[in-house]
Amino acid sequence: MNLKKLLLNGRVLLLILVILISIITIASQGITYGLDISGGVEITTQLERPVDQGTMEEVRTSLETRLNTLGVKDITLEPWGDQIIKIRVANVTEEEANSIIDTINRQGVFYAEFNGVIFATGADIKRVDQVYYEPREGAWIVPFSISKEAAEKFAQLALGKVGYPVDIFLDPPIDSLLIVPQELYSLMSSSEFQFSSDAKTLPSRLKEAFNIDVVPYGNQSIEEIAKLAQGKEKVILVEVNSGLESQLKNLGIKVEERELRAGETADDFVRRILGLYGPYRLQEGLTTGEPHTDLAISIGGSKEDITAMKQAQVVSVVLRSGSLPIKVFVEGVNYIPPTLGEQFKKQVLQAGLAALFVVGLVVYLHYRKVKIAVPVVLTSLSEVVAILGVAALIKWNLDLPSIAGIIAAIGTGVDQQIVITDELLGGIKVGKITKRSGILKRMGRAFFVIWASATTTIVAMSFLFRFFVGGLRGFAFTTILGVLIGILITRPAYAEIAKVLLSEKR
Amino acid sequence: MLENTLKKLASVEPKKMITYPLIIFLVSVLLLAVHFPNLGTDLKGGVVITLHGGNADSQEVENLLKQQGFDVTVREIKSITGDTRIEIKASTDVNVQKIISIVKSKYPDVTISQTQFGPSLSRTAQEQSLKAVSMAFIGMAVVVFLFFRIPLPSLTVIFSAFSDMVIALALMSVFGLELTQATIAALLMLIGYSVDSNILLTTKLLRRKEDTIEGAYFSAVSTGFTMSTTTLGALASLWVLSQAEVIDMIATVLIFGLLADFMNTWILNAGVLRWYLQRGEKR
């Protein structure tokens, strides 16, 4: 009878509902773990000086564009305030992490190349104007201007070469040997990247301009490849491996790998490997031998064509990032090997369970009542579930400090349940005060203590949450969340349950 | 036995009761003045390379790297579960990748994690920490005042929280724990725990209607002890079972603070409150 009454109590119902929703959310969404658990690298980059939001976004996009050429999956870039960008890459080896750091540290290297000759670098880009749509051409236009010297060089090179390809590169793999599958080699040598049959092929342009050799893979022996790699800085294996990587490494040759991503076309793949934008077809007006400093790249498409517009914006960013609007430094690195994180997760889970057990034991030893120990442990457990549920819902990155925060919140939670229990028991011990008003008064006093301590904890933690850039925001976040869930949902429910359980026996 | 101690404590002259915690507080302040905890890498800047597992030996690693001309300090940290990890610390200008490759070639089995904090990032972290701690403290003080609206008991609660933090800091200095973002977060969390028990005591003593001062004190102590024991138990299991440094540090500082809070709540605050109430009764 009591059980039924208890279950129909609004506060208890709310708790049950919250737990159910949390379990469903956790099961369907899964919990996102922070890098210190899933493994990976977190890089904190700092801009030379504080910037406005527009510039911040520009730097972010250009960093992203550059990192994307590396072939690492799951890169997230997150601006923090006006001077910091946090870059997180999950599940990478130490070498991958290091090459990411290198790429960030290197300022963007921009090249404009025509028929195997570099005619402009980042320093030659003088201005990049707003991208706009030109209805007459039916294209998105990226206007920019280059230095006088570059314009003169280009004018000479381009004389009479209508329709030849113009390439733009950002961070191309200079001085390297690319081993590619046969099909990819054919694609690179096709008209797709050449336009006019008189123009040089992409592989020969790469060779002349950047000392990049592209070689189709046909089961060459390791010695042959090592020979080809002489005088190169590194070998890049594109979709070919079969043990080549480790063999080359044993010979002391630097090796990197690139793989096709899901949904990526072969064209885009080639562009990503090379850091290539374009090629763009050379327009007639530029082939007269007259130097032009104001140039534009047009990308065909309708005004509604979002893909074309986005492409134009990327080109615009690339042009700018040849000289990033502002210098970017790697300020902080935090690398956790994936295996280690897995171990931490297991330990923390064990620690959490042990903590619950200890809490239950202490509570039992104090009151000598299973009837109190079990509900206290269950309430704490439900609090953990509810916190995890919210974390799953908003895709909060659950890192180690967040977990410590959950445990700290459970600590205060148990404290408060004990306050409630003692107030209730105190009333019973005195005997006469089993009247409703007595219980209400005692509950009022218990909840005064609970609200006061919860408010102070929330106030103290919100400053931590507000002011920290570091990972400890997670600690503050879960603590606040735990305390809120505690005072709003679990504590009132526990009070109801305890009232029923403790009055029953007498 | 505990009850007897408490009874003795409860019968002690309030002013005498207050003296001991104050002495400990002053000793802690002195200790901090002489030796403040060292700043951790995240606040001072620098590089930490940690070797987990494997069969590396800290002395060997140190010799190996020093031979190669690296200016590093190496220490070994043994956890209670028997696992060891080796921490290599250096300043930011060191070539991290070189160190890692040297260590890797000597001990291929170790798992390596690394953390770097550049000078301006650590400066930002320092400023943020200072801001977070001072604002949190002021915020806490305001909330406590709003809840009680009586100056002396409120001040005592605030002072207890402060003293908890100071004693925890002093213990950190004694045990060689560094001041990092993690330990600062733990110090802030102490505010929450400290206010918890102090508010309990203050409420019971000030709002008691059906009890004597002594009765209210005992009932508060009994509740408070259970509270602290459960929390200490939870923290201890965290400390014992996890090898993640962040978690260990947070747990240790909270344990220090909770121990300090035992004294500050049940002796210092209780003493002040009894004195305050006695004075009220005399009038």
Short mmCIF file of C-alpha atoms in Angstrom, two decimals, chain A residues 366 422-423 426 429 442 445, chain B residues 6 200-201 204-205 210-226 266:
data_model
loop_
_atom_site.label_atom_id
_atom_site.label_comp_id
_atom_site.label_asym_id
_atom_site.label_seq_id
_atom_site.Cartn_x
_atom_site.Cartn_y
_atom_site.Cartn_z
CA HIS A 366 26.05 4.65 10.98
CA ASP A 422 19.07 12.79 10.42
CA GLU A 423 16.39 15.42 10.59
CA GLY A 426 15.74 13.06 15.04
CA LYS A 429 13.65 9.69 18.34
CA ARG A 442 12.43 19.52 10.26
CA ARG A 445 15.45 23.05 8.22
CA LEU B 6 33.21 15.16 22.03
CA LEU B 200 24.45 22.56 9.08
CA LEU B 201 26.05 23.40 12.40
CA LYS B 204 21.14 23.65 14.13
CA LEU B 205 22.59 25.88 16.81
CA GLU B 210 13.54 21.98 21.10
CA ASP B 211 17.14 21.24 22.10
CA THR B 212 19.84 22.54 24.38
CA ILE B 213 22.98 23.99 22.80
CA GLU B 214 24.81 20.82 23.70
CA GLY B 215 22.10 18.58 22.29
CA ALA B 216 21.98 20.51 19.04
CA TYR B 217 25.77 20.39 18.82
CA PHE B 218 25.84 16.62 19.30
CA SER B 219 23.14 16.03 16.75
CA ALA B 220 24.99 18.25 14.26
CA VAL B 221 28.30 16.51 14.95
CA SER B 222 26.77 13.11 14.43
CA THR B 223 25.28 14.15 11.09
CA GLY B 224 28.44 15.98 10.09
CA PHE B 225 30.72 13.06 10.87
CA THR B 226 28.65 10.72 8.76
CA TRP B 266 33.37 21.23 14.86
#
